[in-house]
Amino acid sequence: MMNTGKLLVLSAPSGSGKTTLVRYLLHQEELNLDFSISAASRDPRGAEKHGKDYYFLSLKEFKNKIKGDEFLEWEEVYRDNFYGTLKSEVQRIWDLGKHVIFDIDVVGGLDIKRIYPERTLAIFVKPPSIEELKIRLKKRKTESEDKINMRVAKASTELATAPQFDAIVTNDDLEKAKEEIYQLVKKFIIG
């Protein structure tokens, strides 16, 4: 892979607001960002579209791409539920002359930081509390109570990784979080 452009990782427990913050950053044209679409071995949720929100792959397709060393990083997040970043996706964005922004789980985010330590700014988006996280997940109305409980249980483990990131932004006030994350990214990219 060509080593051009920078990598911006936003990681957080589900429901922390990282996707909202990623969308905000993508609208800041001076940052010259493009979104890295992750691959997933799960079915689309709600209005999610293949090639826009995720590259939805069958479990077999995903495992074949792992064997073919086609991923920059990948993880089995839940049993038979894989997520990963295709090397071709990062190259696609770099070929456009843009910087890559990731909305990615903590393990994948830290993997990218480890592979490209100088080129990566890894930001952990922290929810105000576990209780608030559970409320946000329920408001989505996209998952069962069992799935929500699974995500909340996983959040405690994810929160423990926060100190390994370059920066932590607490999303208790969305406008404040947007400004804080914008300044971090602008300084990293533009200087």
JSON list of C-alpha atoms in Angstrom, two decimals:
[
{"chain": "A", "resi": 1, "resn": "MET", "atom": "CA", "xyz": [0.00, 0.00, 0.00]},
{"chain": "A", "resi": 2, "resn": "MET", "atom": "CA", "xyz": [1.19, 3.50, -0.77]},
{"chain": "A", "resi": 3, "resn": "ASN", "atom": "CA", "xyz": [1.88, 5.52, 2.34]},
{"chain": "A", "resi": 4, "resn": "THR", "atom": "CA", "xyz": [0.28, 8.86, 1.57]},
{"chain": "A", "resi": 5, "resn": "GLY", "atom": "CA", "xyz": [-2.32, 10.77, 3.51]},
{"chain": "A", "resi": 6, "resn": "LYS", "atom": "CA", "xyz": [-3.20, 10.60, 7.18]},
{"chain": "A", "resi": 7, "resn": "LEU", "atom": "CA", "xyz": [-5.52, 8.34, 9.13]},
{"chain": "A", "resi": 8, "resn": "LEU", "atom": "CA", "xyz": [-8.08, 9.53, 11.68]},
{"chain": "A", "resi": 9, "resn": "VAL", "atom": "CA", "xyz": [-9.55, 6.92, 13.95]},
{"chain": "A", "resi": 10, "resn": "LEU", "atom": "CA", "xyz": [-12.69, 7.55, 15.99]},
{"chain": "A", "resi": 11, "resn": "SER", "atom": "CA", "xyz": [-13.51, 4.68, 18.32]},
{"chain": "A", "resi": 12, "resn": "ALA", "atom": "CA", "xyz": [-16.08, 4.32, 21.07]},
{"chain": "A", "resi": 13, "resn": "PRO", "atom": "CA", "xyz": [-18.62, 1.99, 22.59]},
{"chain": "A", "resi": 14, "resn": "SER", "atom": "CA", "xyz": [-21.83, 1.72, 20.50]},
{"chain": "A", "resi": 15, "resn": "GLY", "atom": "CA", "xyz": [-24.12, 4.63, 21.29]},
{"chain": "A", "resi": 16, "resn": "SER", "atom": "CA", "xyz": [-21.36, 7.12, 22.23]},
{"chain": "A", "resi": 17, "resn": "GLY", "atom": "CA", "xyz": [-22.07, 9.36, 19.24]},
{"chain": "A", "resi": 18, "resn": "LYS", "atom": "CA", "xyz": [-18.95, 8.63, 17.19]},
{"chain": "A", "resi": 19, "resn": "THR", "atom": "CA", "xyz": [-20.90, 8.26, 13.93]},
{"chain": "A", "resi": 20, "resn": "THR", "atom": "CA", "xyz": [-22.50, 11.69, 14.47]},
{"chain": "A", "resi": 21, "resn": "LEU", "atom": "CA", "xyz": [-19.05, 13.19, 15.07]},
{"chain": "A", "resi": 22, "resn": "VAL", "atom": "CA", "xyz": [-17.57, 11.46, 12.01]},
{"chain": "A", "resi": 23, "resn": "ARG", "atom": "CA", "xyz": [-20.39, 12.87, 9.84]},
{"chain": "A", "resi": 24, "resn": "TYR", "atom": "CA", "xyz": [-19.72, 16.34, 11.26]},
{"chain": "A", "resi": 25, "resn": "LEU", "atom": "CA", "xyz": [-16.00, 16.12, 10.45]},
{"chain": "A", "resi": 26, "resn": "LEU", "atom": "CA", "xyz": [-16.72, 14.90, 6.91]},
{"chain": "A", "resi": 27, "resn": "HIS", "atom": "CA", "xyz": [-18.68, 18.12, 6.28]},
{"chain": "A", "resi": 28, "resn": "GLN", "atom": "CA", "xyz": [-15.63, 20.28, 7.16]},
{"chain": "A", "resi": 29, "resn": "GLU", "atom": "CA", "xyz": [-14.22, 20.58, 3.62]},
{"chain": "A", "resi": 30, "resn": "GLU", "atom": "CA", "xyz": [-10.91, 22.14, 4.69]},
{"chain": "A", "resi": 31, "resn": "LEU", "atom": "CA", "xyz": [-10.02, 18.87, 6.47]},
{"chain": "A", "resi": 32, "resn": "ASN", "atom": "CA", "xyz": [-10.08, 16.97, 3.12]},
{"chain": "A", "resi": 33, "resn": "LEU", "atom": "CA", "xyz": [-11.48, 13.75, 4.62]},
{"chain": "A", "resi": 34, "resn": "ASP", "atom": "CA", "xyz": [-13.16, 10.73, 3.12]},
{"chain": "A", "resi": 35, "resn": "PHE", "atom": "CA", "xyz": [-14.90, 7.98, 5.03]},
{"chain": "A", "resi": 36, "resn": "SER", "atom": "CA", "xyz": [-13.43, 4.49, 5.18]},
{"chain": "A", "resi": 37, "resn": "ILE", "atom": "CA", "xyz": [-16.30, 2.10, 4.63]},
{"chain": "A", "resi": 38, "resn": "SER", "atom": "CA", "xyz": [-15.79, -0.96, 6.81]},
{"chain": "A", "resi": 39, "resn": "ALA", "atom": "CA", "xyz": [-16.62, -4.49, 5.77]},
{"chain": "A", "resi": 40, "resn": "ALA", "atom": "CA", "xyz": [-19.05, -6.43, 7.96]},
{"chain": "A", "resi": 41, "resn": "SER", "atom": "CA", "xyz": [-20.31, -10.00, 8.03]},
{"chain": "A", "resi": 42, "resn": "ARG", "atom": "CA", "xyz": [-23.72, -8.98, 9.35]},
{"chain": "A", "resi": 43, "resn": "ASP", "atom": "CA", "xyz": [-26.96, -8.01, 7.67]},
{"chain": "A", "resi": 44, "resn": "PRO", "atom": "CA", "xyz": [-27.82, -4.34, 7.08]},
{"chain": "A", "resi": 45, "resn": "ARG", "atom": "CA", "xyz": [-29.71, -2.54, 9.89]},
{"chain": "A", "resi": 46, "resn": "GLY", "atom": "CA", "xyz": [-32.50, -0.10, 9.13]},
{"chain": "A", "resi": 47, "resn": "ALA", "atom": "CA", "xyz": [-31.69, 1.95, 6.02]},
{"chain": "A", "resi": 48, "resn": "GLU", "atom": "CA", "xyz": [-28.02, 0.90, 5.80]},
{"chain": "A", "resi": 49, "resn": "LYS", "atom": "CA", "xyz": [-26.78, 0.39, 2.24]},
{"chain": "A", "resi": 50, "resn": "HIS", "atom": "CA", "xyz": [-24.01, -1.82, 0.82]},
{"chain": "A", "resi": 51, "resn": "GLY", "atom": "CA", "xyz": [-21.08, 0.28, -0.37]},
{"chain": "A", "resi": 52, "resn": "LYS", "atom": "CA", "xyz": [-22.25, 3.35, 1.56]},
{"chain": "A", "resi": 53, "resn": "ASP", "atom": "CA", "xyz": [-22.51, 2.37, 5.22]},
{"chain": "A", "resi": 54, "resn": "TYR", "atom": "CA", "xyz": [-20.63, -0.95, 5.05]},
{"chain": "A", "resi": 55, "resn": "TYR", "atom": "CA", "xyz": [-19.48, -3.52, 2.56]},
{"chain": "A", "resi": 56, "resn": "PHE", "atom": "CA", "xyz": [-21.82, -6.32, 3.64]},
{"chain": "A", "resi": 57, "resn": "LEU", "atom": "CA", "xyz": [-20.10, -9.66, 3.07]},
{"chain": "A", "resi": 58, "resn": "SER", "atom": "CA", "xyz": [-21.22, -13.19, 3.81]},
{"chain": "A", "resi": 59, "resn": "LEU", "atom": "CA", "xyz": [-19.32, -14.96, 6.57]},
{"chain": "A", "resi": 60, "resn": "LYS", "atom": "CA", "xyz": [-17.60, -17.09, 3.91]},
{"chain": "A", "resi": 61, "resn": "GLU", "atom": "CA", "xyz": [-16.61, -14.05, 1.81]},
{"chain": "A", "resi": 62, "resn": "PHE", "atom": "CA", "xyz": [-15.22, -12.31, 4.88]},
{"chain": "A", "resi": 63, "resn": "LYS", "atom": "CA", "xyz": [-13.15, -15.33, 5.92]},
{"chain": "A", "resi": 64, "resn": "ASN", "atom": "CA", "xyz": [-11.81, -15.70, 2.35]},
{"chain": "A", "resi": 65, "resn": "LYS", "atom": "CA", "xyz": [-10.65, -12.08, 2.41]},
{"chain": "A", "resi": 66, "resn": "ILE", "atom": "CA", "xyz": [-8.90, -12.71, 5.74]},
{"chain": "A", "resi": 67, "resn": "LYS", "atom": "CA", "xyz": [-7.09, -15.70, 4.18]},
{"chain": "A", "resi": 68, "resn": "GLY", "atom": "CA", "xyz": [-6.16, -13.52, 1.20]},
{"chain": "A", "resi": 69, "resn": "ASP", "atom": "CA", "xyz": [-4.61, -10.85, 3.51]},
{"chain": "A", "resi": 70, "resn": "GLU", "atom": "CA", "xyz": [-6.99, -8.22, 2.09]},
{"chain": "A", "resi": 71, "resn": "PHE", "atom": "CA", "xyz": [-7.62, -6.49, 5.44]},
{"chain": "A", "resi": 72, "resn": "LEU", "atom": "CA", "xyz": [-5.62, -3.74, 7.12]},
{"chain": "A", "resi": 73, "resn": "GLU", "atom": "CA", "xyz": [-7.34, -4.87, 10.33]},
{"chain": "A", "resi": 74, "resn": "TRP", "atom": "CA", "xyz": [-10.25, -7.11, 11.22]},
{"chain": "A", "resi": 75, "resn": "GLU", "atom": "CA", "xyz": [-11.92, -8.48, 14.31]},
{"chain": "A", "resi": 76, "resn": "GLU", "atom": "CA", "xyz": [-14.59, -10.94, 15.31]},
{"chain": "A", "resi": 77, "resn": "VAL", "atom": "CA", "xyz": [-16.56, -8.45, 17.40]},
{"chain": "A", "resi": 78, "resn": "TYR", "atom": "CA", "xyz": [-19.27, -10.92, 18.38]},
{"chain": "A", "resi": 79, "resn": "ARG", "atom": "CA", "xyz": [-19.49, -14.63, 17.53]},
{"chain": "A", "resi": 80, "resn": "ASP", "atom": "CA", "xyz": [-19.50, -15.00, 13.70]},
{"chain": "A", "resi": 81, "resn": "ASN", "atom": "CA", "xyz": [-19.87, -11.21, 13.45]},
{"chain": "A", "resi": 82, "resn": "PHE", "atom": "CA", "xyz": [-16.73, -9.82, 11.77]},
{"chain": "A", "resi": 83, "resn": "TYR", "atom": "CA", "xyz": [-15.79, -6.23, 10.98]},
{"chain": "A", "resi": 84, "resn": "GLY", "atom": "CA", "xyz": [-12.70, -5.01, 9.19]},
{"chain": "A", "resi": 85, "resn": "THR", "atom": "CA", "xyz": [-10.98, -2.44, 7.01]},
{"chain": "A", "resi": 86, "resn": "LEU", "atom": "CA", "xyz": [-10.09, -3.51, 3.49]},
{"chain": "A", "resi": 87, "resn": "LYS", "atom": "CA", "xyz": [-6.64, -2.36, 2.34]},
{"chain": "A", "resi": 88, "resn": "SER", "atom": "CA", "xyz": [-8.23, -1.45, -0.99]},
{"chain": "A", "resi": 89, "resn": "GLU", "atom": "CA", "xyz": [-10.58, 0.99, 0.77]},
{"chain": "A", "resi": 90, "resn": "VAL", "atom": "CA", "xyz": [-7.72, 2.95, 2.36]},
{"chain": "A", "resi": 91, "resn": "GLN", "atom": "CA", "xyz": [-5.87, 2.99, -0.96]},
{"chain": "A", "resi": 92, "resn": "ARG", "atom": "CA", "xyz": [-9.03, 4.21, -2.76]},
{"chain": "A", "resi": 93, "resn": "ILE", "atom": "CA", "xyz": [-9.17, 7.26, -0.46]},
{"chain": "A", "resi": 94, "resn": "TRP", "atom": "CA", "xyz": [-5.44, 7.98, -0.62]},
{"chain": "A", "resi": 95, "resn": "ASP", "atom": "CA", "xyz": [-5.68, 7.78, -4.44]},
{"chain": "A", "resi": 96, "resn": "LEU", "atom": "CA", "xyz": [-8.23, 10.62, -4.22]},
{"chain": "A", "resi": 97, "resn": "GLY", "atom": "CA", "xyz": [-5.60, 12.70, -2.39]},
{"chain": "A", "resi": 98, "resn": "LYS", "atom": "CA", "xyz": [-7.64, 12.68, 0.80]},
{"chain": "A", "resi": 99, "resn": "HIS", "atom": "CA", "xyz": [-7.14, 11.70, 4.44]},
{"chain": "A", "resi": 100, "resn": "VAL", "atom": "CA", "xyz": [-8.98, 8.64, 5.76]},
{"chain": "A", "resi": 101, "resn": "ILE", "atom": "CA", "xyz": [-11.45, 8.85, 8.63]},
{"chain": "A", "resi": 102, "resn": "PHE", "atom": "CA", "xyz": [-12.57, 5.67, 10.41]},
{"chain": "A", "resi": 103, "resn": "ASP", "atom": "CA", "xyz": [-15.66, 5.01, 12.53]},
{"chain": "A", "resi": 104, "resn": "ILE", "atom": "CA", "xyz": [-14.32, 1.82, 14.05]},
{"chain": "A", "resi": 105, "resn": "ASP", "atom": "CA", "xyz": [-14.30, -0.35, 17.17]},
{"chain": "A", "resi": 106, "resn": "VAL", "atom": "CA", "xyz": [-11.54, 0.12, 19.75]},
{"chain": "A", "resi": 107, "resn": "VAL", "atom": "CA", "xyz": [-9.52, -2.97, 18.82]},
{"chain": "A", "resi": 108, "resn": "GLY", "atom": "CA", "xyz": [-9.47, -2.06, 15.13]},
{"chain": "A", "resi": 109, "resn": "GLY", "atom": "CA", "xyz": [-8.67, 1.55, 15.93]},
{"chain": "A", "resi": 110, "resn": "LEU", "atom": "CA", "xyz": [-5.70, 0.61, 18.07]},
{"chain": "A", "resi": 111, "resn": "ASP", "atom": "CA", "xyz": [-4.53, -1.86, 15.40]},
{"chain": "A", "resi": 112, "resn": "ILE", "atom": "CA", "xyz": [-4.43, 0.95, 12.81]},
{"chain": "A", "resi": 113, "resn": "LYS", "atom": "CA", "xyz": [-2.55, 3.20, 15.26]},
{"chain": "A", "resi": 114, "resn": "ARG", "atom": "CA", "xyz": [-0.03, 0.38, 15.83]},
{"chain": "A", "resi": 115, "resn": "ILE", "atom": "CA", "xyz": [0.47, -0.19, 12.06]},
{"chain": "A", "resi": 116, "resn": "TYR", "atom": "CA", "xyz": [0.75, 3.55, 11.19]},
{"chain": "A", "resi": 117, "resn": "PRO", "atom": "CA", "xyz": [1.80, 5.26, 14.46]},
{"chain": "A", "resi": 118, "resn": "GLU", "atom": "CA", "xyz": [3.01, 8.52, 12.88]},
{"chain": "A", "resi": 119, "resn": "ARG", "atom": "CA", "xyz": [0.19, 8.84, 10.34]},
{"chain": "A", "resi": 120, "resn": "THR", "atom": "CA", "xyz": [-2.69, 8.12, 12.74]},
{"chain": "A", "resi": 121, "resn": "LEU", "atom": "CA", "xyz": [-4.60, 10.28, 15.19]},
{"chain": "A", "resi": 122, "resn": "ALA", "atom": "CA", "xyz": [-6.67, 7.94, 17.37]},
{"chain": "A", "resi": 123, "resn": "ILE", "atom": "CA", "xyz": [-9.54, 9.58, 19.27]},
{"chain": "A", "resi": 124, "resn": "PHE", "atom": "CA", "xyz": [-11.69, 7.80, 21.83]},
{"chain": "A", "resi": 125, "resn": "VAL", "atom": "CA", "xyz": [-15.26, 9.14, 22.09]},
{"chain": "A", "resi": 126, "resn": "LYS", "atom": "CA", "xyz": [-16.47, 8.59, 25.63]},
{"chain": "A", "resi": 127, "resn": "PRO", "atom": "CA", "xyz": [-20.15, 8.52, 26.62]},
{"chain": "A", "resi": 128, "resn": "PRO", "atom": "CA", "xyz": [-21.18, 10.57, 29.69]},
{"chain": "A", "resi": 129, "resn": "SER", "atom": "CA", "xyz": [-22.03, 7.31, 31.53]},
{"chain": "A", "resi": 130, "resn": "ILE", "atom": "CA", "xyz": [-22.96, 3.66, 30.98]},
{"chain": "A", "resi": 131, "resn": "GLU", "atom": "CA", "xyz": [-26.56, 4.54, 31.94]},
{"chain": "A", "resi": 132, "resn": "GLU", "atom": "CA", "xyz": [-26.73, 7.23, 29.24]},
{"chain": "A", "resi": 133, "resn": "LEU", "atom": "CA", "xyz": [-25.23, 4.78, 26.76]},
{"chain": "A", "resi": 134, "resn": "LYS", "atom": "CA", "xyz": [-28.02, 2.29, 27.44]},
{"chain": "A", "resi": 135, "resn": "ILE", "atom": "CA", "xyz": [-30.66, 5.02, 26.97]},
{"chain": "A", "resi": 136, "resn": "ARG", "atom": "CA", "xyz": [-29.13, 6.03, 23.62]},
{"chain": "A", "resi": 137, "resn": "LEU", "atom": "CA", "xyz": [-29.02, 2.42, 22.40]},
{"chain": "A", "resi": 138, "resn": "LYS", "atom": "CA", "xyz": [-32.68, 1.90, 23.33]},
{"chain": "A", "resi": 139, "resn": "LYS", "atom": "CA", "xyz": [-33.69, 5.12, 21.51]},
{"chain": "A", "resi": 140, "resn": "ARG", "atom": "CA", "xyz": [-32.21, 3.73, 18.26]},
{"chain": "A", "resi": 141, "resn": "LYS", "atom": "CA", "xyz": [-34.86, 0.98, 18.23]},
{"chain": "A", "resi": 142, "resn": "THR", "atom": "CA", "xyz": [-32.65, -1.12, 15.94]},
{"chain": "A", "resi": 143, "resn": "GLU", "atom": "CA", "xyz": [-31.70, -3.97, 18.28]},
{"chain": "A", "resi": 144, "resn": "SER", "atom": "CA", "xyz": [-33.19, -6.41, 20.76]},
{"chain": "A", "resi": 145, "resn": "GLU", "atom": "CA", "xyz": [-32.86, -5.99, 24.52]},
{"chain": "A", "resi": 146, "resn": "ASP", "atom": "CA", "xyz": [-30.33, -8.86, 24.52]},
{"chain": "A", "resi": 147, "resn": "LYS", "atom": "CA", "xyz": [-28.17, -7.13, 21.89]},
{"chain": "A", "resi": 148, "resn": "ILE", "atom": "CA", "xyz": [-28.33, -3.86, 23.84]},
{"chain": "A", "resi": 149, "resn": "ASN", "atom": "CA", "xyz": [-27.26, -5.64, 27.04]},
{"chain": "A", "resi": 150, "resn": "MET", "atom": "CA", "xyz": [-24.40, -7.28, 25.12]},
{"chain": "A", "resi": 151, "resn": "ARG", "atom": "CA", "xyz": [-23.24, -3.87, 23.85]},
{"chain": "A", "resi": 152, "resn": "VAL", "atom": "CA", "xyz": [-23.48, -2.30, 27.31]},
{"chain": "A", "resi": 153, "resn": "ALA", "atom": "CA", "xyz": [-21.44, -5.15, 28.83]},
{"chain": "A", "resi": 154, "resn": "LYS", "atom": "CA", "xyz": [-18.80, -4.71, 26.09]},
{"chain": "A", "resi": 155, "resn": "ALA", "atom": "CA", "xyz": [-18.70, -0.94, 26.72]},
{"chain": "A", "resi": 156, "resn": "SER", "atom": "CA", "xyz": [-17.00, -1.40, 30.11]},
{"chain": "A", "resi": 157, "resn": "THR", "atom": "CA", "xyz": [-14.13, -3.28, 28.46]},
{"chain": "A", "resi": 158, "resn": "GLU", "atom": "CA", "xyz": [-13.92, -0.69, 25.68]},
{"chain": "A", "resi": 159, "resn": "LEU", "atom": "CA", "xyz": [-13.84, 2.21, 28.16]},
{"chain": "A", "resi": 160, "resn": "ALA", "atom": "CA", "xyz": [-10.78, 0.63, 29.78]},
{"chain": "A", "resi": 161, "resn": "THR", "atom": "CA", "xyz": [-8.86, 1.09, 26.48]},
{"chain": "A", "resi": 162, "resn": "ALA", "atom": "CA", "xyz": [-9.44, 4.87, 26.36]},
{"chain": "A", "resi": 163, "resn": "PRO", "atom": "CA", "xyz": [-5.99, 5.78, 27.81]},
{"chain": "A", "resi": 164, "resn": "GLN", "atom": "CA", "xyz": [-4.30, 3.99, 24.87]},
{"chain": "A", "resi": 165, "resn": "PHE", "atom": "CA", "xyz": [-5.73, 6.58, 22.44]},
{"chain": "A", "resi": 166, "resn": "ASP", "atom": "CA", "xyz": [-4.08, 9.91, 21.53]},
{"chain": "A", "resi": 167, "resn": "ALA", "atom": "CA", "xyz": [-7.07, 11.87, 22.83]},
{"chain": "A", "resi": 168, "resn": "ILE", "atom": "CA", "xyz": [-10.35, 11.31, 24.69]},
{"chain": "A", "resi": 169, "resn": "VAL", "atom": "CA", "xyz": [-13.42, 13.40, 23.90]},
{"chain": "A", "resi": 170, "resn": "THR", "atom": "CA", "xyz": [-16.39, 13.05, 26.25]},
{"chain": "A", "resi": 171, "resn": "ASN", "atom": "CA", "xyz": [-19.66, 13.40, 24.34]},
{"chain": "A", "resi": 172, "resn": "ASP", "atom": "CA", "xyz": [-21.93, 14.81, 27.04]},
{"chain": "A", "resi": 173, "resn": "ASP", "atom": "CA", "xyz": [-22.63, 18.01, 25.07]},
{"chain": "A", "resi": 174, "resn": "LEU", "atom": "CA", "xyz": [-22.68, 17.39, 21.30]},
{"chain": "A", "resi": 175, "resn": "GLU", "atom": "CA", "xyz": [-21.74, 20.94, 20.23]},
{"chain": "A", "resi": 176, "resn": "LYS", "atom": "CA", "xyz": [-18.81, 21.01, 22.66]},
{"chain": "A", "resi": 177, "resn": "ALA", "atom": "CA", "xyz": [-17.68, 17.55, 21.50]},
{"chain": "A", "resi": 178, "resn": "LYS", "atom": "CA", "xyz": [-17.88, 18.65, 17.84]},
{"chain": "A", "resi": 179, "resn": "GLU", "atom": "CA", "xyz": [-15.68, 21.70, 18.51]},
{"chain": "A", "resi": 180, "resn": "GLU", "atom": "CA", "xyz": [-13.16, 19.72, 20.57]},
{"chain": "A", "resi": 181, "resn": "ILE", "atom": "CA", "xyz": [-12.82, 16.97, 17.98]},
{"chain": "A", "resi": 182, "resn": "TYR", "atom": "CA", "xyz": [-12.62, 19.50, 15.12]},
{"chain": "A", "resi": 183, "resn": "GLN", "atom": "CA", "xyz": [-9.71, 21.30, 16.79]},
{"chain": "A", "resi": 184, "resn": "LEU", "atom": "CA", "xyz": [-7.84, 18.02, 17.40]},
{"chain": "A", "resi": 185, "resn": "VAL", "atom": "CA", "xyz": [-8.25, 16.88, 13.80]},
{"chain": "A", "resi": 186, "resn": "LYS", "atom": "CA", "xyz": [-7.46, 20.31, 12.30]},
{"chain": "A", "resi": 187, "resn": "LYS", "atom": "CA", "xyz": [-4.22, 20.54, 14.31]},
{"chain": "A", "resi": 188, "resn": "PHE", "atom": "CA", "xyz": [-3.21, 17.01, 13.23]},
{"chain": "A", "resi": 189, "resn": "ILE", "atom": "CA", "xyz": [-3.96, 17.51, 9.53]},
{"chain": "A", "resi": 190, "resn": "ILE", "atom": "CA", "xyz": [-3.28, 21.17, 8.89]},
{"chain": "A", "resi": 191, "resn": "GLY", "atom": "CA", "xyz": [-0.84, 21.87, 11.72]}
]
